[in-house]
Amino acid sequence: MKTVLVNCSPKKRFSASAYLAALQSFFLKGKKVTKNLRSKKDYTPVFEQLKDADSLVLCLPLYADGPPSHVSAFLEEAELFFLKNNLHPNLYCIANNGFIEGRQNEALMQVMENFCHRAGINWCGGVGIGGGVMLNITRIVFVIQTAIFFIQYIIGIIQTGLFLNTGLLYAFLQNAGLLLFFNSGVLFFLIRMGSAVNKCSVSGKHYTRILLPSFIFILIANIFFTLLSLFQGGLFRGWLKKK
Ligand SMILES: Cc1cc2nc3c(=O)[nH]c(=O)nc-3n(C[C@H](O)[C@H](O)[C@H](O)COP(=O)(O)O)c2cc1C
Protein backbone atom coordinates (compact mmCIF):
# COMPACT_ATOMS: atom_id res chain seq x y z
CA MET A 1 0.00 0.00 0.00
CA LYS A 2 1.31 3.44 -0.91
CA THR A 3 0.27 6.82 0.50
CA VAL A 4 1.39 10.14 -0.91
CA LEU A 5 1.29 13.06 1.54
CA VAL A 6 1.45 16.51 -0.02
CA ASN A 7 2.46 19.52 2.06
CA CYS A 8 0.65 22.35 0.27
CA SER A 9 1.85 25.22 2.45
CA PRO A 10 3.66 27.91 0.46
CA LYS A 11 6.05 28.35 3.41
CA LYS A 12 9.49 26.85 2.83
CA ARG A 13 10.12 26.11 6.50
CA PHE A 14 8.22 25.64 9.75
CA SER A 15 4.75 25.34 8.26
CA ALA A 16 1.91 23.85 10.28
CA SER A 17 1.03 21.69 7.24
CA ALA A 18 4.53 20.14 7.28
CA TYR A 19 4.13 19.41 10.99
CA LEU A 20 0.70 17.80 10.46
CA ALA A 21 1.96 15.78 7.46
CA ALA A 22 4.82 14.43 9.59
CA LEU A 23 2.40 13.54 12.42
CA GLN A 24 0.00 11.81 10.01
CA SER A 25 2.84 9.92 8.33
CA PHE A 26 3.80 8.52 11.74
CA PHE A 27 0.43 6.70 11.94
CA LEU A 28 0.54 5.24 8.43
CA LYS A 29 1.61 1.77 7.38
CA GLY A 30 3.17 0.74 4.04
CA LYS A 31 5.08 3.00 1.69
CA LYS A 32 4.83 6.71 2.51
CA VAL A 33 6.09 9.53 0.34
CA THR A 34 5.91 13.21 1.30
CA LYS A 35 6.09 15.91 -1.36
CA ASN A 36 5.88 19.70 -1.27
CA LEU A 37 3.51 21.70 -3.43
CA ARG A 38 4.47 25.33 -3.67
CA SER A 39 4.54 26.09 -7.39
CA LYS A 40 3.91 24.63 -10.86
CA LYS A 41 7.30 22.92 -10.94
CA ASP A 42 6.16 20.65 -8.10
CA TYR A 43 3.26 19.17 -10.15
CA THR A 44 5.34 16.58 -12.04
CA PRO A 45 7.07 15.01 -8.97
CA VAL A 46 3.68 14.78 -7.22
CA PHE A 47 1.96 13.24 -10.29
CA GLU A 48 4.84 10.75 -10.69
CA GLN A 49 4.23 9.50 -7.15
CA LEU A 50 0.46 9.39 -7.64
CA LYS A 51 0.63 6.95 -10.56
CA ASP A 52 0.80 3.90 -8.25
CA ALA A 53 -0.60 5.42 -5.04
CA ASP A 54 -3.60 4.05 -3.14
CA SER A 55 -4.17 7.20 -1.14
CA LEU A 56 -3.42 10.89 -1.30
CA VAL A 57 -3.33 13.02 1.85
CA LEU A 58 -3.43 16.76 1.13
CA CYS A 59 -2.14 18.89 4.03
CA LEU A 60 -2.96 22.53 3.48
CA PRO A 61 -3.62 25.85 5.18
CA LEU A 62 -6.96 27.66 4.96
CA TYR A 63 -6.75 30.91 3.01
CA ALA A 64 -9.81 33.18 2.97
CA ASP A 65 -12.11 30.26 3.84
CA GLY A 66 -10.83 28.08 1.00
CA PRO A 67 -7.72 26.44 -0.41
CA PRO A 68 -4.76 28.71 -1.29
CA SER A 69 -4.83 29.78 -4.98
CA HIS A 70 -1.80 27.64 -5.90
CA VAL A 71 -3.67 24.59 -4.54
CA SER A 72 -6.80 25.43 -6.57
CA ALA A 73 -4.60 25.68 -9.68
CA PHE A 74 -3.04 22.30 -8.82
CA LEU A 75 -6.48 20.71 -8.35
CA GLU A 76 -7.46 21.76 -11.88
CA GLU A 77 -4.39 19.99 -13.29
CA ALA A 78 -4.87 17.01 -10.97
CA GLU A 79 -8.46 16.57 -12.21
CA LEU A 80 -7.19 16.17 -15.79
CA PHE A 81 -4.36 13.90 -14.62
CA PHE A 82 -6.68 11.49 -12.77
CA LEU A 83 -9.22 11.38 -15.61
CA LYS A 84 -6.59 10.93 -18.34
CA ASN A 85 -4.79 8.13 -16.49
CA ASN A 86 -7.99 6.50 -15.21
CA LEU A 87 -6.74 6.63 -11.62
CA HIS A 88 -9.08 6.44 -8.62
CA PRO A 89 -7.07 6.89 -5.40
CA ASN A 90 -8.60 7.79 -2.04
CA LEU A 91 -8.30 11.42 -1.02
CA TYR A 92 -7.96 12.58 2.59
CA CYS A 93 -7.45 16.17 3.65
CA ILE A 94 -5.77 17.77 6.67
CA ALA A 95 -6.59 21.48 6.71
CA ASN A 96 -5.40 23.92 9.35
CA ASN A 97 -6.36 27.53 9.96
CA GLY A 98 -5.29 30.47 12.08
CA PHE A 99 -8.54 31.10 13.97
CA ILE A 100 -9.32 28.77 16.85
CA GLU A 101 -12.37 27.00 15.41
CA GLY A 102 -11.54 23.99 13.24
CA ARG A 103 -15.00 24.29 11.67
CA GLN A 104 -13.72 27.29 9.70
CA ASN A 105 -12.41 24.59 7.31
CA GLU A 106 -15.89 23.32 6.45
CA ALA A 107 -16.10 25.18 3.10
CA LEU A 108 -12.62 23.94 2.16
CA MET A 109 -13.68 20.34 2.87
CA GLN A 110 -16.65 20.88 0.54
CA VAL A 111 -14.25 22.10 -2.18
CA MET A 112 -12.23 18.89 -1.77
CA GLU A 113 -15.35 16.74 -1.92
CA ASN A 114 -16.50 18.51 -5.11
CA PHE A 115 -13.03 18.08 -6.60
CA CYS A 116 -13.17 14.32 -5.92
CA HIS A 117 -16.55 14.03 -7.70
CA ARG A 118 -15.22 15.88 -10.74
CA ALA A 119 -11.90 14.00 -10.84
CA GLY A 120 -13.54 10.59 -10.33
CA ILE A 121 -11.53 9.81 -7.20
CA ASN A 122 -12.76 8.72 -3.77
CA TRP A 123 -13.48 11.39 -1.18
CA CYS A 124 -12.64 9.76 2.15
CA GLY A 125 -12.86 12.75 4.49
CA GLY A 126 -10.59 15.00 6.42
CA VAL A 127 -9.65 16.76 9.61
CA GLY A 128 -10.08 20.53 10.00
CA ILE A 129 -7.80 21.96 12.66
CA GLY A 130 -8.17 25.32 14.38
CA GLY A 131 -5.28 27.23 15.95
CA GLY A 132 -2.78 25.85 13.42
CA VAL A 133 -0.22 28.58 14.02
CA MET A 134 -0.18 27.95 17.75
CA LEU A 135 -0.08 24.17 17.35
CA ASN A 136 2.93 24.64 15.14
CA ILE A 137 4.58 26.77 17.83
CA THR A 138 4.08 23.99 20.42
CA ARG A 139 6.52 21.76 18.53
CA ILE A 140 9.11 24.58 18.45
CA VAL A 141 8.56 25.18 22.19
CA PHE A 142 9.04 21.45 22.80
CA VAL A 143 12.42 21.45 21.01
CA ILE A 144 13.57 24.54 22.98
CA GLN A 145 12.30 23.01 26.24
CA THR A 146 14.16 19.76 25.57
CA ALA A 147 17.39 21.64 24.75
CA ILE A 148 17.09 23.71 27.99
CA PHE A 149 16.39 20.51 29.94
CA PHE A 150 19.55 18.82 28.66
CA ILE A 151 21.70 21.92 29.32
CA GLN A 152 20.36 22.18 32.89
CA TYR A 153 20.81 18.43 33.36
CA ILE A 154 24.48 18.57 32.29
CA ILE A 155 25.14 21.64 34.45
CA GLY A 156 23.47 19.77 37.36
CA ILE A 157 25.78 16.76 36.89
CA ILE A 158 28.86 19.02 36.80
CA GLN A 159 27.76 20.94 39.91
CA THR A 160 26.41 18.10 42.08
CA GLY A 161 27.73 14.89 40.53
CA LEU A 162 24.19 13.46 40.68
CA PHE A 163 22.86 11.77 37.52
CA LEU A 164 19.22 11.71 38.63
CA ASN A 165 17.65 15.12 39.18
CA THR A 166 14.02 14.25 39.86
CA GLY A 167 12.93 17.89 40.30
CA LEU A 168 14.26 18.86 36.89
CA LEU A 169 12.84 15.74 35.23
CA TYR A 170 9.44 16.30 36.84
CA ALA A 171 9.28 19.93 35.62
CA PHE A 172 10.27 18.83 32.10
CA LEU A 173 7.67 16.05 32.00
CA GLN A 174 4.99 18.42 33.34
CA ASN A 175 5.67 20.96 30.55
CA ALA A 176 5.91 18.24 27.88
CA GLY A 177 2.61 16.78 29.14
CA LEU A 178 0.95 20.18 28.78
CA LEU A 179 2.14 20.52 25.17
CA LEU A 180 0.92 16.98 24.49
CA PHE A 181 -2.47 17.90 25.91
CA PHE A 182 -2.72 20.93 23.59
CA ASN A 183 -2.08 18.55 20.66
CA SER A 184 -4.26 15.69 21.91
CA GLY A 185 -7.37 16.55 19.82
CA VAL A 186 -5.26 16.61 16.68
CA LEU A 187 -3.48 13.39 17.64
CA PHE A 188 -6.79 11.64 18.29
CA PHE A 189 -8.24 12.52 14.88
CA LEU A 190 -4.98 11.86 13.00
CA ILE A 191 -4.73 8.41 14.58
CA ARG A 192 -8.34 7.75 13.49
CA MET A 193 -7.70 9.00 9.99
CA GLY A 194 -4.42 7.07 9.81
CA SER A 195 -6.32 3.91 10.60
CA ALA A 196 -8.84 4.72 7.83
CA VAL A 197 -6.00 5.38 5.34
CA ASN A 198 -4.40 2.04 6.29
CA LYS A 199 -7.71 0.25 5.68
CA CYS A 200 -8.50 2.34 2.55
CA SER A 201 -11.81 3.24 4.17
CA VAL A 202 -13.86 6.41 4.65
CA SER A 203 -12.82 8.50 7.62
CA GLY A 204 -15.49 11.23 7.46
CA LYS A 205 -15.08 14.92 8.22
CA HIS A 206 -13.95 15.92 11.70
CA TYR A 207 -13.05 19.23 13.26
CA THR A 208 -10.74 19.88 16.16
CA ARG A 209 -8.50 22.62 17.50
CA ILE A 210 -5.61 23.33 19.80
CA LEU A 211 -6.96 22.29 23.21
CA LEU A 212 -6.50 25.64 24.87
CA PRO A 213 -9.33 27.75 26.31
CA SER A 214 -10.38 30.40 23.77
CA PHE A 215 -9.76 33.38 26.10
CA ILE A 216 -6.13 32.28 26.62
CA PHE A 217 -5.76 31.66 22.87
CA ILE A 218 -7.00 35.18 22.05
CA LEU A 219 -4.67 36.74 24.64
CA ILE A 220 -1.59 34.86 23.36
CA ALA A 221 -2.55 35.46 19.69
CA ASN A 222 -2.91 39.21 20.34
CA ILE A 223 0.51 39.41 22.00
CA PHE A 224 2.08 37.25 19.25
CA PHE A 225 0.69 39.28 16.36
CA THR A 226 1.44 42.62 18.07
CA LEU A 227 5.10 41.60 18.47
CA LEU A 228 5.19 40.21 14.93
CA SER A 229 3.79 43.40 13.43
CA LEU A 230 6.21 45.51 15.46
CA PHE A 231 9.26 43.56 14.28
CA GLN A 232 8.20 42.67 10.74
CA GLY A 233 6.74 46.02 9.85
CA GLY A 234 4.75 48.73 11.55
CA LEU A 235 6.50 50.72 14.25
CA PHE A 236 10.11 49.62 13.72
CA ARG A 237 10.01 49.37 9.94
CA GLY A 238 11.64 52.71 9.32
CA TRP A 239 14.05 52.52 12.27
CA LEU A 240 15.48 49.05 11.64
CA LYS A 241 15.59 49.27 7.87
CA LYS A 242 19.12 49.30 6.41
CA LYS A 243 19.80 52.71 4.99
C1 LIG B 1 -3.50 34.88 2.76
C2 LIG B 1 -3.96 34.19 4.03
C3 LIG B 1 -5.30 33.97 4.25
C4 LIG B 1 -5.73 33.32 5.42
N1 LIG B 1 -7.06 33.12 5.63
C5 LIG B 1 -7.48 32.53 6.78
C6 LIG B 1 -8.89 32.34 7.02
O1 LIG B 1 -9.75 32.65 6.21
N2 LIG B 1 -9.24 31.77 8.20
C7 LIG B 1 -8.33 31.39 9.14
O2 LIG B 1 -8.73 30.90 10.19
N3 LIG B 1 -6.99 31.53 8.92
C8 LIG B 1 -6.55 32.10 7.76
N4 LIG B 1 -5.21 32.26 7.53
C9 LIG B 1 -4.26 31.73 8.50
C10 LIG B 1 -3.65 30.39 8.04
O3 LIG B 1 -4.65 29.46 7.75
C11 LIG B 1 -2.76 29.86 9.16
O4 LIG B 1 -1.71 30.77 9.35
C12 LIG B 1 -2.21 28.47 8.91
O5 LIG B 1 -1.80 27.91 10.14
C13 LIG B 1 -1.04 28.47 7.94
O6 LIG B 1 -0.66 27.12 7.73
P1 LIG B 1 0.78 26.69 7.16
O7 LIG B 1 1.79 27.04 8.24
O8 LIG B 1 0.66 25.24 6.93
O9 LIG B 1 1.01 27.48 5.91
C14 LIG B 1 -4.78 32.90 6.39
C15 LIG B 1 -3.42 33.14 6.15
C16 LIG B 1 -3.00 33.77 5.00
C17 LIG B 1 -1.52 34.02 4.77
JSON list of C-alpha atoms and ligand atoms in Angstrom, two decimals, residues 7 9-11 14-18 59-66 96-101 104 131-133 136, ligand 1:
[
{"chain": "A", "resi": 7, "resn": "ASN", "atom": "CA", "xyz": [2.46, 19.52, 2.06]},
{"chain": "A", "resi": 9, "resn": "SER", "atom": "CA", "xyz": [1.85, 25.22, 2.45]},
{"chain": "A", "resi": 10, "resn": "PRO", "atom": "CA", "xyz": [3.66, 27.91, 0.46]},
{"chain": "A", "resi": 11, "resn": "LYS", "atom": "CA", "xyz": [6.05, 28.35, 3.41]},
{"chain": "A", "resi": 14, "resn": "PHE", "atom": "CA", "xyz": [8.22, 25.64, 9.75]},
{"chain": "A", "resi": 15, "resn": "SER", "atom": "CA", "xyz": [4.75, 25.34, 8.26]},
{"chain": "A", "resi": 16, "resn": "ALA", "atom": "CA", "xyz": [1.91, 23.85, 10.28]},
{"chain": "A", "resi": 17, "resn": "SER", "atom": "CA", "xyz": [1.03, 21.69, 7.24]},
{"chain": "A", "resi": 18, "resn": "ALA", "atom": "CA", "xyz": [4.53, 20.14, 7.28]},
{"chain": "A", "resi": 59, "resn": "CYS", "atom": "CA", "xyz": [-2.14, 18.89, 4.03]},
{"chain": "A", "resi": 60, "resn": "LEU", "atom": "CA", "xyz": [-2.96, 22.53, 3.48]},
{"chain": "A", "resi": 61, "resn": "PRO", "atom": "CA", "xyz": [-3.62, 25.85, 5.18]},
{"chain": "A", "resi": 62, "resn": "LEU", "atom": "CA", "xyz": [-6.96, 27.66, 4.96]},
{"chain": "A", "resi": 63, "resn": "TYR", "atom": "CA", "xyz": [-6.75, 30.91, 3.01]},
{"chain": "A", "resi": 64, "resn": "ALA", "atom": "CA", "xyz": [-9.81, 33.18, 2.97]},
{"chain": "A", "resi": 65, "resn": "ASP", "atom": "CA", "xyz": [-12.11, 30.26, 3.84]},
{"chain": "A", "resi": 66, "resn": "GLY", "atom": "CA", "xyz": [-10.83, 28.08, 1.00]},
{"chain": "A", "resi": 96, "resn": "ASN", "atom": "CA", "xyz": [-5.40, 23.92, 9.35]},
{"chain": "A", "resi": 97, "resn": "ASN", "atom": "CA", "xyz": [-6.36, 27.53, 9.96]},
{"chain": "A", "resi": 98, "resn": "GLY", "atom": "CA", "xyz": [-5.29, 30.47, 12.08]},
{"chain": "A", "resi": 99, "resn": "PHE", "atom": "CA", "xyz": [-8.54, 31.10, 13.97]},
{"chain": "A", "resi": 100, "resn": "ILE", "atom": "CA", "xyz": [-9.32, 28.77, 16.85]},
{"chain": "A", "resi": 101, "resn": "GLU", "atom": "CA", "xyz": [-12.37, 27.00, 15.41]},
{"chain": "A", "resi": 104, "resn": "GLN", "atom": "CA", "xyz": [-13.72, 27.29, 9.70]},
{"chain": "A", "resi": 131, "resn": "GLY", "atom": "CA", "xyz": [-5.28, 27.23, 15.95]},
{"chain": "A", "resi": 132, "resn": "GLY", "atom": "CA", "xyz": [-2.78, 25.85, 13.42]},
{"chain": "A", "resi": 133, "resn": "VAL", "atom": "CA", "xyz": [-0.22, 28.58, 14.02]},
{"chain": "A", "resi": 136, "resn": "ASN", "atom": "CA", "xyz": [2.93, 24.64, 15.14]},
{"chain": "B", "resi": 1, "resn": "LIG", "atom": "C1", "xyz": [-3.50, 34.88, 2.76]},
{"chain": "B", "resi": 1, "resn": "LIG", "atom": "C2", "xyz": [-3.96, 34.19, 4.03]},
{"chain": "B", "resi": 1, "resn": "LIG", "atom": "C3", "xyz": [-5.30, 33.97, 4.25]},
{"chain": "B", "resi": 1, "resn": "LIG", "atom": "C4", "xyz": [-5.73, 33.32, 5.42]},
{"chain": "B", "resi": 1, "resn": "LIG", "atom": "N1", "xyz": [-7.06, 33.12, 5.63]},
{"chain": "B", "resi": 1, "resn": "LIG", "atom": "C5", "xyz": [-7.48, 32.53, 6.78]},
{"chain": "B", "resi": 1, "resn": "LIG", "atom": "C6", "xyz": [-8.89, 32.34, 7.02]},
{"chain": "B", "resi": 1, "resn": "LIG", "atom": "O1", "xyz": [-9.75, 32.65, 6.21]},
{"chain": "B", "resi": 1, "resn": "LIG", "atom": "N2", "xyz": [-9.24, 31.77, 8.20]},
{"chain": "B", "resi": 1, "resn": "LIG", "atom": "C7", "xyz": [-8.33, 31.39, 9.14]},
{"chain": "B", "resi": 1, "resn": "LIG", "atom": "O2", "xyz": [-8.73, 30.90, 10.19]},
{"chain": "B", "resi": 1, "resn": "LIG", "atom": "N3", "xyz": [-6.99, 31.53, 8.92]},
{"chain": "B", "resi": 1, "resn": "LIG", "atom": "C8", "xyz": [-6.55, 32.10, 7.76]},
{"chain": "B", "resi": 1, "resn": "LIG", "atom": "N4", "xyz": [-5.21, 32.26, 7.53]},
{"chain": "B", "resi": 1, "resn": "LIG", "atom": "C9", "xyz": [-4.26, 31.73, 8.50]},
{"chain": "B", "resi": 1, "resn": "LIG", "atom": "C10", "xyz": [-3.65, 30.39, 8.04]},
{"chain": "B", "resi": 1, "resn": "LIG", "atom": "O3", "xyz": [-4.65, 29.46, 7.75]},
{"chain": "B", "resi": 1, "resn": "LIG", "atom": "C11", "xyz": [-2.76, 29.86, 9.16]},
{"chain": "B", "resi": 1, "resn": "LIG", "atom": "O4", "xyz": [-1.71, 30.77, 9.35]},
{"chain": "B", "resi": 1, "resn": "LIG", "atom": "C12", "xyz": [-2.21, 28.47, 8.91]},
{"chain": "B", "resi": 1, "resn": "LIG", "atom": "O5", "xyz": [-1.80, 27.91, 10.14]},
{"chain": "B", "resi": 1, "resn": "LIG", "atom": "C13", "xyz": [-1.04, 28.47, 7.94]},
{"chain": "B", "resi": 1, "resn": "LIG", "atom": "O6", "xyz": [-0.66, 27.12, 7.73]},
{"chain": "B", "resi": 1, "resn": "LIG", "atom": "P1", "xyz": [0.78, 26.69, 7.16]},
{"chain": "B", "resi": 1, "resn": "LIG", "atom": "O7", "xyz": [1.79, 27.04, 8.24]},
{"chain": "B", "resi": 1, "resn": "LIG", "atom": "O8", "xyz": [0.66, 25.24, 6.93]},
{"chain": "B", "resi": 1, "resn": "LIG", "atom": "O9", "xyz": [1.01, 27.48, 5.91]},
{"chain": "B", "resi": 1, "resn": "LIG", "atom": "C14", "xyz": [-4.78, 32.90, 6.39]},
{"chain": "B", "resi": 1, "resn": "LIG", "atom": "C15", "xyz": [-3.42, 33.14, 6.15]},
{"chain": "B", "resi": 1, "resn": "LIG", "atom": "C16", "xyz": [-3.00, 33.77, 5.00]},
{"chain": "B", "resi": 1, "resn": "LIG", "atom": "C17", "xyz": [-1.52, 34.02, 4.77]}
]
